[in-house]
Coordinates of C-alpha atoms and ligand atoms in Angstrom, one line a residue:
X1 CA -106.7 -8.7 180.2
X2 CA -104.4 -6.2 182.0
X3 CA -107.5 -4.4 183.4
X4 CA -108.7 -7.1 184.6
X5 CA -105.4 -8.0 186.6
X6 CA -105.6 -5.2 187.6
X7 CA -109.0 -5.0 189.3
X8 CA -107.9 -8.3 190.6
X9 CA -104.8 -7.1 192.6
X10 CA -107.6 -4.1 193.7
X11 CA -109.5 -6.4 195.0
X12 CA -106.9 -8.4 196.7
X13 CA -105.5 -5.5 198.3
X14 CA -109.3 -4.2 199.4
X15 CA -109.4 -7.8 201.3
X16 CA -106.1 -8.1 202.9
X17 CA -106.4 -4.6 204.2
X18 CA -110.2 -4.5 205.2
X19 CA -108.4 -3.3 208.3
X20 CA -110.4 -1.8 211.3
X21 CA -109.1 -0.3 213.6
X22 CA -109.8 1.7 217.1
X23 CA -109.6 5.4 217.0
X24 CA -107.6 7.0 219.8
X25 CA -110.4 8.3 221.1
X26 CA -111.6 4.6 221.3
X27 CA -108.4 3.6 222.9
X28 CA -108.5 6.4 225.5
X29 CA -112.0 5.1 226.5
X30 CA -110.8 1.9 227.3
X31 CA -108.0 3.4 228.9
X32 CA -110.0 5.2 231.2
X33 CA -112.2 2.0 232.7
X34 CA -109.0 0.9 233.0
X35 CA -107.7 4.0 235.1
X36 CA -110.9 4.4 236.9
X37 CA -110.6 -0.1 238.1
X38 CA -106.9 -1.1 237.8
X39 CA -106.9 -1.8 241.7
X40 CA -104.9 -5.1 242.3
X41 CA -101.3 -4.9 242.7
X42 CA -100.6 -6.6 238.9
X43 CA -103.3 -4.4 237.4
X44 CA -101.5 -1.5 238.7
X45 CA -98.4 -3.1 236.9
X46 CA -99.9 -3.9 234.1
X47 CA -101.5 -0.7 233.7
X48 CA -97.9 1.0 233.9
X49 CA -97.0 -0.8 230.9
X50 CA -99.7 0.4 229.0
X51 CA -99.1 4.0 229.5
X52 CA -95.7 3.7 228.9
X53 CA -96.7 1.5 225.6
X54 CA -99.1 4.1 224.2
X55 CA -98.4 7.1 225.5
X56 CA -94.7 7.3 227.6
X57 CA -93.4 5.9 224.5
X58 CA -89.8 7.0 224.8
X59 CA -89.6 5.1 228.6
X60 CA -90.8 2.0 227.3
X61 CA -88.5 -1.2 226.5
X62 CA -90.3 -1.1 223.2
X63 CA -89.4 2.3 221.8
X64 CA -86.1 0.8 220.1
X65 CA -83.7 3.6 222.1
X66 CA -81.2 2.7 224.4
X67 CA -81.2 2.0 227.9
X68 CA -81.6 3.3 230.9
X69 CA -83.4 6.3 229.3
X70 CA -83.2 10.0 229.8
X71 CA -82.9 11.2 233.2
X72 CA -84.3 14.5 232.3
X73 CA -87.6 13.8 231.3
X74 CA -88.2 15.3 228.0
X75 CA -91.0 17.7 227.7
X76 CA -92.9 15.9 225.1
X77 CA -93.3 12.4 227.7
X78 CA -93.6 14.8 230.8
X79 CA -97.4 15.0 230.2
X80 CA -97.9 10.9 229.1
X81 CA -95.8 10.2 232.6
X82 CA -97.9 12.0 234.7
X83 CA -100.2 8.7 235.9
X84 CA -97.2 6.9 236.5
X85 CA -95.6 9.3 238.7
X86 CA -99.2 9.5 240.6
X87 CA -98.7 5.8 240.8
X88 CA -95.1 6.0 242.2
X89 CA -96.4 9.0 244.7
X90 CA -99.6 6.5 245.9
X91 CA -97.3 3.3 246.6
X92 CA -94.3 5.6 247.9
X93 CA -96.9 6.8 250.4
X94 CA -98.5 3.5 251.3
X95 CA -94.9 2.7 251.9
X96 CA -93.6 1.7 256.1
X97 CA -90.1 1.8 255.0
X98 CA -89.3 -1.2 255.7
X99 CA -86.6 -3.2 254.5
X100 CA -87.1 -6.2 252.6
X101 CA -91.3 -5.2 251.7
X102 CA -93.4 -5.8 248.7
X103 CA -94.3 -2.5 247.0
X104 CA -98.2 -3.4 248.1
X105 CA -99.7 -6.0 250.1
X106 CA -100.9 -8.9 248.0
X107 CA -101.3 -12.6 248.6
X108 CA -99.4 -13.1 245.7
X109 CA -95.3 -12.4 246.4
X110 CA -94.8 -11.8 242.4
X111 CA -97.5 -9.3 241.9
X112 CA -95.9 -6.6 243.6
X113 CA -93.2 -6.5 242.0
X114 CA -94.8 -5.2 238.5
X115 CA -95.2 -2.0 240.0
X116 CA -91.4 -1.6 240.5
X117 CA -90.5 -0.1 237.0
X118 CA -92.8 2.8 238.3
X119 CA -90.1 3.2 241.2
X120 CA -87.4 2.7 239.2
X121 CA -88.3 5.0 236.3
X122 CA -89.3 8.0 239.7
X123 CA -85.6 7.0 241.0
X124 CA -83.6 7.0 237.6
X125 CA -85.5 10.6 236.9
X126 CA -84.9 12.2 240.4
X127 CA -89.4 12.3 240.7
X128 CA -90.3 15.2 243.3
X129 CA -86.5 15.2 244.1
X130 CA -87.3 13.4 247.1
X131 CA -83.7 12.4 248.2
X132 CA -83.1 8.4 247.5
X133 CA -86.9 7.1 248.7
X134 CA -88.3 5.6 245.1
X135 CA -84.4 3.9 245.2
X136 CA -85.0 2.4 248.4
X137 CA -89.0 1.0 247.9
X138 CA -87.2 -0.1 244.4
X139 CA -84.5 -2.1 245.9
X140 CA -86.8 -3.1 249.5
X141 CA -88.9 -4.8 246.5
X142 CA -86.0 -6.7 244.7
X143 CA -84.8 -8.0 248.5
X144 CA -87.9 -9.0 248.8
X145 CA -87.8 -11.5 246.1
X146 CA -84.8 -12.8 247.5
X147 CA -85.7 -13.0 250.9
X148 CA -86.5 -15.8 252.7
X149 CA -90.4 -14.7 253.1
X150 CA -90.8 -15.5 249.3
X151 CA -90.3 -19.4 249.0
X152 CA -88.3 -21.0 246.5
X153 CA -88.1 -24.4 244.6
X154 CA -85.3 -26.4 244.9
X155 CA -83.8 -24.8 241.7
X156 CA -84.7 -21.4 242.9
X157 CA -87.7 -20.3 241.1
X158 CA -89.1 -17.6 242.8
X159 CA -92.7 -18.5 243.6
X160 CA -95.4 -16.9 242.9
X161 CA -96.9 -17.8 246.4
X162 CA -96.8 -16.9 250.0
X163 CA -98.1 -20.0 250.9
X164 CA -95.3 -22.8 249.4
X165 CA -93.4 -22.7 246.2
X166 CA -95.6 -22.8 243.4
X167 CA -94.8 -21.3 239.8
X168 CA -97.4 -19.8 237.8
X169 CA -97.3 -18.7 234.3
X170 CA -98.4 -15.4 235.3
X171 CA -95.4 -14.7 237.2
X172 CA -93.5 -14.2 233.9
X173 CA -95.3 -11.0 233.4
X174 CA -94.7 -9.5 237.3
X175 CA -91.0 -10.7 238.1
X176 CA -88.8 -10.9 235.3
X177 CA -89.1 -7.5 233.2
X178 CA -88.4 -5.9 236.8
X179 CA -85.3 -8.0 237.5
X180 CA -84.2 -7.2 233.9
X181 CA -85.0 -3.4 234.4
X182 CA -83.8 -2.8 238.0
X183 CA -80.4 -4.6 236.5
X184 CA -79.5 -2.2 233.6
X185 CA -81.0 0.9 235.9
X186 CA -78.6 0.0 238.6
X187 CA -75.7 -1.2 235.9
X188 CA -76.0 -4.8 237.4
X189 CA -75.2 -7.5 235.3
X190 CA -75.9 -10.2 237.4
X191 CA -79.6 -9.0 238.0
X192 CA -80.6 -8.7 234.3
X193 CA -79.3 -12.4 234.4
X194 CA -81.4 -13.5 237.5
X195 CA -84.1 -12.1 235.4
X196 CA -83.1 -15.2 232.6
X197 CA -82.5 -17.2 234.5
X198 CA -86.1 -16.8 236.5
X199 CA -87.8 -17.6 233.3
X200 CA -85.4 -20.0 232.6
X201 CA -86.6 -22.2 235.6
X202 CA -90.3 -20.8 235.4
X203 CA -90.2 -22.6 231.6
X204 CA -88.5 -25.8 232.9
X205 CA -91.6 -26.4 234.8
X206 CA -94.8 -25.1 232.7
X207 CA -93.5 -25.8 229.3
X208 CA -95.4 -29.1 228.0
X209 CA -93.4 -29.9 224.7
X210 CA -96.5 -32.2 224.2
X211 CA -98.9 -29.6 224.3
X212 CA -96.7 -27.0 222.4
X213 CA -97.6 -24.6 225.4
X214 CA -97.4 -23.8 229.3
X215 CA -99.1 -24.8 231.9
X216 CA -100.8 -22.2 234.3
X217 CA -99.2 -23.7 237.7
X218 CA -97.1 -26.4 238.7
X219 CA -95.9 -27.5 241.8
X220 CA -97.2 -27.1 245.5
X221 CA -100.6 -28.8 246.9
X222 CA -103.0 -25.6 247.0
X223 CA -105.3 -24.9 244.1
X224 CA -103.0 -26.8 241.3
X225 CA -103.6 -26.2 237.3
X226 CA -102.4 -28.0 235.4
X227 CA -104.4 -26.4 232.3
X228 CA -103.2 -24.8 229.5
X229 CA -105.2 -21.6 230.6
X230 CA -104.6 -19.0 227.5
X231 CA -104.0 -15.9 229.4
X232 CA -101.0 -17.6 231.4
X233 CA -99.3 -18.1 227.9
X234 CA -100.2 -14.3 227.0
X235 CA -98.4 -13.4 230.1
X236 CA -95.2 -15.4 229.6
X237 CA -94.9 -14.5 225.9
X238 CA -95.6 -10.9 226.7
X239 CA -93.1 -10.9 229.9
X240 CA -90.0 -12.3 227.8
X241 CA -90.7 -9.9 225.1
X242 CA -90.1 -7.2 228.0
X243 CA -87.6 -8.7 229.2
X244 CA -85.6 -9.5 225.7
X245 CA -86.4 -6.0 224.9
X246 CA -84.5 -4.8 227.9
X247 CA -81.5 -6.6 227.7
X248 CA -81.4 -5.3 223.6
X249 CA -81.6 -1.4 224.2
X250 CA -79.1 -2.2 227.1
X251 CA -75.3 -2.4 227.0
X252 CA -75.3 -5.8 228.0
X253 CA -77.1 -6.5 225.0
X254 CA -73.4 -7.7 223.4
X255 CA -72.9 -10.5 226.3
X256 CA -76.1 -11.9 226.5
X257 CA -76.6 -12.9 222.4
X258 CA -77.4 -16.9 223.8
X259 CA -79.7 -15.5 226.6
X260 CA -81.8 -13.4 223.4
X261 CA -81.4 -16.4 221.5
X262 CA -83.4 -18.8 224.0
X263 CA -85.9 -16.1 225.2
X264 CA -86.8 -15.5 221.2
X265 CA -87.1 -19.2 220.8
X266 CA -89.5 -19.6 223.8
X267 CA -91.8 -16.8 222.6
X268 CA -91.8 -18.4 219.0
X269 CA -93.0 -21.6 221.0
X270 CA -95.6 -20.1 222.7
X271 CA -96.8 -18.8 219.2
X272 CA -96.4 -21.7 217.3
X273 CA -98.1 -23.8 220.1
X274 CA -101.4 -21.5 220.1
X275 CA -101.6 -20.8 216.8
X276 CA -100.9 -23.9 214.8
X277 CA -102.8 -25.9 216.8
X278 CA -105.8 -23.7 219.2
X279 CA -107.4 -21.3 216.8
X280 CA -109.7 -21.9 215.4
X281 CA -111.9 -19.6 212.8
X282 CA -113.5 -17.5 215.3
X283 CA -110.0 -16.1 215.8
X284 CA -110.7 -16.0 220.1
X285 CA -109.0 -18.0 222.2
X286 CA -110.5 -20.4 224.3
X287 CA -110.0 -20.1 228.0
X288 CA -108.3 -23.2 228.4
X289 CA -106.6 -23.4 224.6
X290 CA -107.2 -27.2 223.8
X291 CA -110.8 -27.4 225.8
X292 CA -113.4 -26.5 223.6
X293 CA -116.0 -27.1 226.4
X294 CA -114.6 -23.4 228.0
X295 CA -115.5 -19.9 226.7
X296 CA -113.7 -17.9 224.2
X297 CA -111.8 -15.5 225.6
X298 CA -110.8 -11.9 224.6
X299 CA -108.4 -10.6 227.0
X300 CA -105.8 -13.6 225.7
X301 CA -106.6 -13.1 222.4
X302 CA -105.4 -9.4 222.6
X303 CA -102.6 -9.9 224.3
X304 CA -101.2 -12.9 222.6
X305 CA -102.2 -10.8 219.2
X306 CA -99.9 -7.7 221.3
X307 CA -96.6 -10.3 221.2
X308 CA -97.2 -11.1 217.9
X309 CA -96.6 -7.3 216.7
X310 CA -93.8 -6.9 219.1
X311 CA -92.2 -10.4 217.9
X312 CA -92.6 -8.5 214.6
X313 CA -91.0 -5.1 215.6
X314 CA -89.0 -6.7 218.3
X315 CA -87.3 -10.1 217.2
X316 CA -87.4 -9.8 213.3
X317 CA -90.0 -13.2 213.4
X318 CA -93.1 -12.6 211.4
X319 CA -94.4 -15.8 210.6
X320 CA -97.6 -15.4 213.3
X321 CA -98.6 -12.0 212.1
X322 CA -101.5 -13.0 210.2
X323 CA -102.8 -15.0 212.8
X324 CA -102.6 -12.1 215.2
X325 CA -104.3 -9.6 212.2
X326 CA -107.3 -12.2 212.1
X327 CA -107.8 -11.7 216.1
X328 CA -107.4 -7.8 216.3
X329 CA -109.6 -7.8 212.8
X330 CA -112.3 -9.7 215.1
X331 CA -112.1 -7.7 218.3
X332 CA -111.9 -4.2 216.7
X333 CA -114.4 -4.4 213.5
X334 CA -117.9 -3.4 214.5
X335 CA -121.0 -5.4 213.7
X336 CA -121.7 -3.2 210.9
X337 CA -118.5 -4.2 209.2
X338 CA -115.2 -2.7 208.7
X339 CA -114.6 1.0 207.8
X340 CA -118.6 1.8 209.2
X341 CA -117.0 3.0 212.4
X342 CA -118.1 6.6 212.3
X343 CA -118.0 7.4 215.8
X344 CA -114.8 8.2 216.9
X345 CA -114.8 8.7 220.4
X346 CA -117.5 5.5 221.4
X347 CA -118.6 2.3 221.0
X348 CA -121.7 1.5 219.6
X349 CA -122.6 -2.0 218.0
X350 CA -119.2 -3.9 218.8
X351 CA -119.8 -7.4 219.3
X352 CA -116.5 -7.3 221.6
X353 CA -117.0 -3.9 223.1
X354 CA -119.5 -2.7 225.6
X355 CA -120.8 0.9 224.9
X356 CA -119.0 2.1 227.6
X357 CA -115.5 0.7 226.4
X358 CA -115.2 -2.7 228.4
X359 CA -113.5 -5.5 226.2
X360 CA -116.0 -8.8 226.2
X361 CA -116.6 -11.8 226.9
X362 CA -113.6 -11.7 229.3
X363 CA -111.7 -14.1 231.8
X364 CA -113.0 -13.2 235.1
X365 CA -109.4 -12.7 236.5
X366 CA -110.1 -13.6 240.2
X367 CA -112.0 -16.6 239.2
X368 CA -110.4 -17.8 236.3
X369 CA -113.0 -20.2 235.1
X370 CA -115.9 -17.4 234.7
X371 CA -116.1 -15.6 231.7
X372 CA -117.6 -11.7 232.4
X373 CA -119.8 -11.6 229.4
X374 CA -120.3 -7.6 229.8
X375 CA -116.5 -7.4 230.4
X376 CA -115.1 -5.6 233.9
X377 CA -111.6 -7.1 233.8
X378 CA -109.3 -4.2 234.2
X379 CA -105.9 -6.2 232.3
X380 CA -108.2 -6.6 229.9
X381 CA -108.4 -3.2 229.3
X382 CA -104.7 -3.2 229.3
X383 CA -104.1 -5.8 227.2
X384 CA -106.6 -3.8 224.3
X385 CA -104.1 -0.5 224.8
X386 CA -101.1 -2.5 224.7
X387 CA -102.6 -5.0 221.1
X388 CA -103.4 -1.5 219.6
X389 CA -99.8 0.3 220.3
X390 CA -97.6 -3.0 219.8
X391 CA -100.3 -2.8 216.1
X392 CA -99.2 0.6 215.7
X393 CA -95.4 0.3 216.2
X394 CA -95.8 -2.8 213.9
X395 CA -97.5 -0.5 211.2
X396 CA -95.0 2.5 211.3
X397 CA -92.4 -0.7 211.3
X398 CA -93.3 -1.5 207.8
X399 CA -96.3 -3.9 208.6
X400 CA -94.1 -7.3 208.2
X401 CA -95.2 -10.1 207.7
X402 CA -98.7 -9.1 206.8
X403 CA -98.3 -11.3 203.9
X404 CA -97.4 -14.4 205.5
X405 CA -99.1 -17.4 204.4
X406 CA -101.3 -19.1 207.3
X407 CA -101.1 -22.4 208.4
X408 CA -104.0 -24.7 207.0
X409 CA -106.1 -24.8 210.0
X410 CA -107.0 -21.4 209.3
X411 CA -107.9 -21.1 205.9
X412 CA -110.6 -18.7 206.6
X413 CA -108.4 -15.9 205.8
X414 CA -107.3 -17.2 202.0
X415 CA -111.1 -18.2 201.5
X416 CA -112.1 -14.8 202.1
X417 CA -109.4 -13.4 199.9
X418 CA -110.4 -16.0 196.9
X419 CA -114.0 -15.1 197.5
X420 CA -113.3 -11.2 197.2
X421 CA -111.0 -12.2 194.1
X422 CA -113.9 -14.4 192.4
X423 CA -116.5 -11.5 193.5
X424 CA -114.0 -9.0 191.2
X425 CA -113.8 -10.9 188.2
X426 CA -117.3 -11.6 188.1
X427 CA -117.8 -8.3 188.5
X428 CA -115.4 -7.3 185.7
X429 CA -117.3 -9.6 183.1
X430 CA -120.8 -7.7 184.4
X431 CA -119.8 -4.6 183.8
Ligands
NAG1 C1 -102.9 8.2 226.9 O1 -103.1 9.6 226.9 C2 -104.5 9.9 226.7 C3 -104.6 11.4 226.5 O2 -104.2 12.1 227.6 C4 -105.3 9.4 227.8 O3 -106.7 9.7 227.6 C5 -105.1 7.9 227.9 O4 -105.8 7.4 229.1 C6 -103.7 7.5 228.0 N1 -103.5 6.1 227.9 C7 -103.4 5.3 229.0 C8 -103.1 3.8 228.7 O5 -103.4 5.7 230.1
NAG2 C1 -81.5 5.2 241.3 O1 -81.0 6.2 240.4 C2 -79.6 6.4 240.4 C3 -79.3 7.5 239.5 O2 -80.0 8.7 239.9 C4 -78.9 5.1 240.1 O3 -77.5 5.3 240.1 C5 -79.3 4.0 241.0 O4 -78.7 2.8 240.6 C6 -80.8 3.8 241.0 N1 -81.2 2.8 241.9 C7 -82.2 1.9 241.7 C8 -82.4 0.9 242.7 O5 -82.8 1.9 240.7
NAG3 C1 -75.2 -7.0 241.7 O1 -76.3 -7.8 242.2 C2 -75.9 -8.9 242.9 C3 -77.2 -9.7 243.1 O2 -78.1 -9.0 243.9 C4 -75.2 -8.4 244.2 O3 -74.8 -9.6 244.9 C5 -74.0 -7.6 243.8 O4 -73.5 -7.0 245.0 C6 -74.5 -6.4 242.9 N1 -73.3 -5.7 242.4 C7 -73.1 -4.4 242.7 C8 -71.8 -3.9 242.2 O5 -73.9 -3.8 243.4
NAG4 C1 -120.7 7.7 220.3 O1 -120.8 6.6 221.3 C2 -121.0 7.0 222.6 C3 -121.1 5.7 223.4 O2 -120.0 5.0 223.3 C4 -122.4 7.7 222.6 O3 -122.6 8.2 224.0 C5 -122.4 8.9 221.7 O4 -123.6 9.5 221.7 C6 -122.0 8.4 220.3 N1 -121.9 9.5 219.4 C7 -122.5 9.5 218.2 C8 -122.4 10.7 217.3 O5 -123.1 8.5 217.8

């Protein structure tokens, strides 16, 4: 009887940790289509946060150290920050100097901004000590925002428009974590508050309590979406995460408990929303969550699964974790079943992987109804680096919540486990 409880929690354990994972080497692919494509201003952004996720560990809001972070760059991150300096050098150089500007020219006001923890990490560490020019292109940026070329709602919601004031989930991702970083860079209260209080108002418009989740775009008359368009919610989750994250490693962290409060309640939202009631047992997104007539979607997937780990690692809530294990479990397992990944440093035979790296089928991210079967989406790419090192932090964390029971819509999980439990004790009576 005891050996065969035994063999029973073995085989428990062998199905709840079936993990797959990517190799490094893996990772590092994908980071390199994403390198060699990130071209728009937010992919440029967005790829700064996943070099400072994976690599630049210590200068990311994640790494659990205070903030601002060392001025003298220590030797061990001078090598990961080397891409983002050659970012901060490109933009710097594209730069007229003039006063308020965008970091680059985009249709999109918001966009730019994503870049400017580039600036302000060159600034804070004195980059090719070039007197106070990543300062100025830092604060040119945030004046920008304010200015009166960057409409506003009524409430004052930045928009994320030229055009008129229109908010867009995405925004959450570009404005915010800046706001929140340029404030305790520059020891400005007031700033890492605008950056609340941007989400705050961003929320009061996209947030369908119906639903459970946001909208992609409210307000204005061009190209309105009402939809619940899954890599908007990504975004917003993922850009409150940042921007709680800030204000924790900061010293304001003491004065802005209600501020953490709400921003940790809005990402639990976000999560609840998606998960409880859009996912279903292929463990993919669909583009639009509740419309099953649009394509499932991997770039959402991975980095909704990304805020799950940080919530984890971040906030001290668990309870999506499984959900988020089911989604990375699907993306990073190759066809041939977990642990037969032999090849370390390619992809061959991932359903969700080109052989060249590419994460697929994707949300064609200037024409956000297409779904790029091959992949191509460079934030794709970043949102693959940024699942695998919020996974990783998560893991070295303790793993929490890997446990957690999952909500009854998907039971595939528990099935699996019962049949793997079934498949032992059978077993045990064969042999
Ligand atoms: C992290 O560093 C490795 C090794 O230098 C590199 O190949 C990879 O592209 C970097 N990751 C990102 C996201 O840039
Ligand atoms: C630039 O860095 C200095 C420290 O070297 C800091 O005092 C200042 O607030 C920074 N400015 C911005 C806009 O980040
Ligand atoms: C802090 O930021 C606010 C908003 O931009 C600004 O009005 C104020 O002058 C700043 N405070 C300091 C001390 O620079
Ligand atoms: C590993 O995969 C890459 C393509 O991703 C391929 O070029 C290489 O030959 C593979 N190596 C082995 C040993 O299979």
């Amino acid at each position: 009887m005891k050996s065969l409880a035994s063999f029973i929690v073995v085989a428990v354990l062998a199905a709840t940790t079936a993990a797959q994972e990517l190799a490094e080497g893996q990772v590092n692919i994908v980071s390199a289509r994403l390198a060699e494509n990130a071209r728009r201003s937010w992919e440029i952004g967005t790829r700064v946060q996943a070099i400072l996720e994976h690599n630049a560990t210590r200068y990311s809001v994640f790494s659990n150290s205070d903030l601002p972070p060392p001025a003298n760059v220590p030797g061990d991150q001078q090598g990961p920050l080397t891409p983002v300096w050659n970012i901060a050098r490109q933009v710097l150089g594209g730069l007229g100097g003039n006063d308020p500007a965008p970091l680059l020219p985009d249709s999109s006001v918001a966009d730019p901004a994503s870049v400017g923890i580039a600036m302000l990490l060159a600034n804070w560490t004195n980059l090719d000590s070039n007197d106070d020019q990543y300062e100025r292109a830092a604060r040119n940026q945030y004046n920008y925002l304010y200015s009166d070329s960057v409409p506003k709602t009524g409430e004052g919601a930045i928009s994320h428009r030229i055009e008129e004031a229109q908010l867009w989930s995405d925004s959450i991702f570009m404005v915010p974590p800046f706001l929140a970083y340029y404030g305790v860079i520059t020891d400005n209260k007031t700033v890492v508050q605008q950056a609340y209080d941007q989400i705050k108002l961003a929320r009061d418009q996209l947030y369908d309590s119906n639903a459970g989740v946001w909208r992609h775009i409210a307000g204005g008359s061009r190209g309105p979406d009402p939809g619940y368009w899954a890599t908007g919610n990504a975004w917003a989750a993922a850009g409150m995460l940042r921007v709680y994250a800030t204000i924790e490693q900061s010293e304001f962290s003491g004065g802005m408990k209600n501020q953490k409060k709400d921003l940790k309640n809005w990402v639990r939202e976000i999560h609840r929303g998606v998960y409880e009631r859009y996912f279903d047992g292929e463990n993919v997104l669909r583009n639009y969550l509740n419309d099953p007539n649009t394509f499932y979607d991997t770039a959402s997937t991975a980095l909704l699964a990304a805020t799950v780990y940080r919530a984890s690692t971040v906030m001290d809530t668990h309870t999506y974790v499984p959900y988020a294990e089911r989604s990375r479990l699907t993306l990073f397992t190759p066809n041939t079943g977990p642990y037969s990944n032999t090849n370390w440093t390619g992809f061959s035979n991932y359903e969700h992987f080109t052989s060249d790296g590419w994460l697929r089928p994707v949300v064609n991210p200037t024409s956000i109804g297409e779904s790029m079967g091959n992949g191509g989406s460079p934030e794709a790419q970043a949102f693959v680096v940024m699942m695998h090192s919020a996974w990783r932090d998560w893991r070295w964390a303790g793993e929490k919540g890997k446990n957690a029971a999952i909500g009854s819509r998907a039971g595939a999980g528990i099935a699996n486990i019962l049949l793997a439990v079934l498949g032992a004790v059978l077993g045990a009576f064969l042999l």
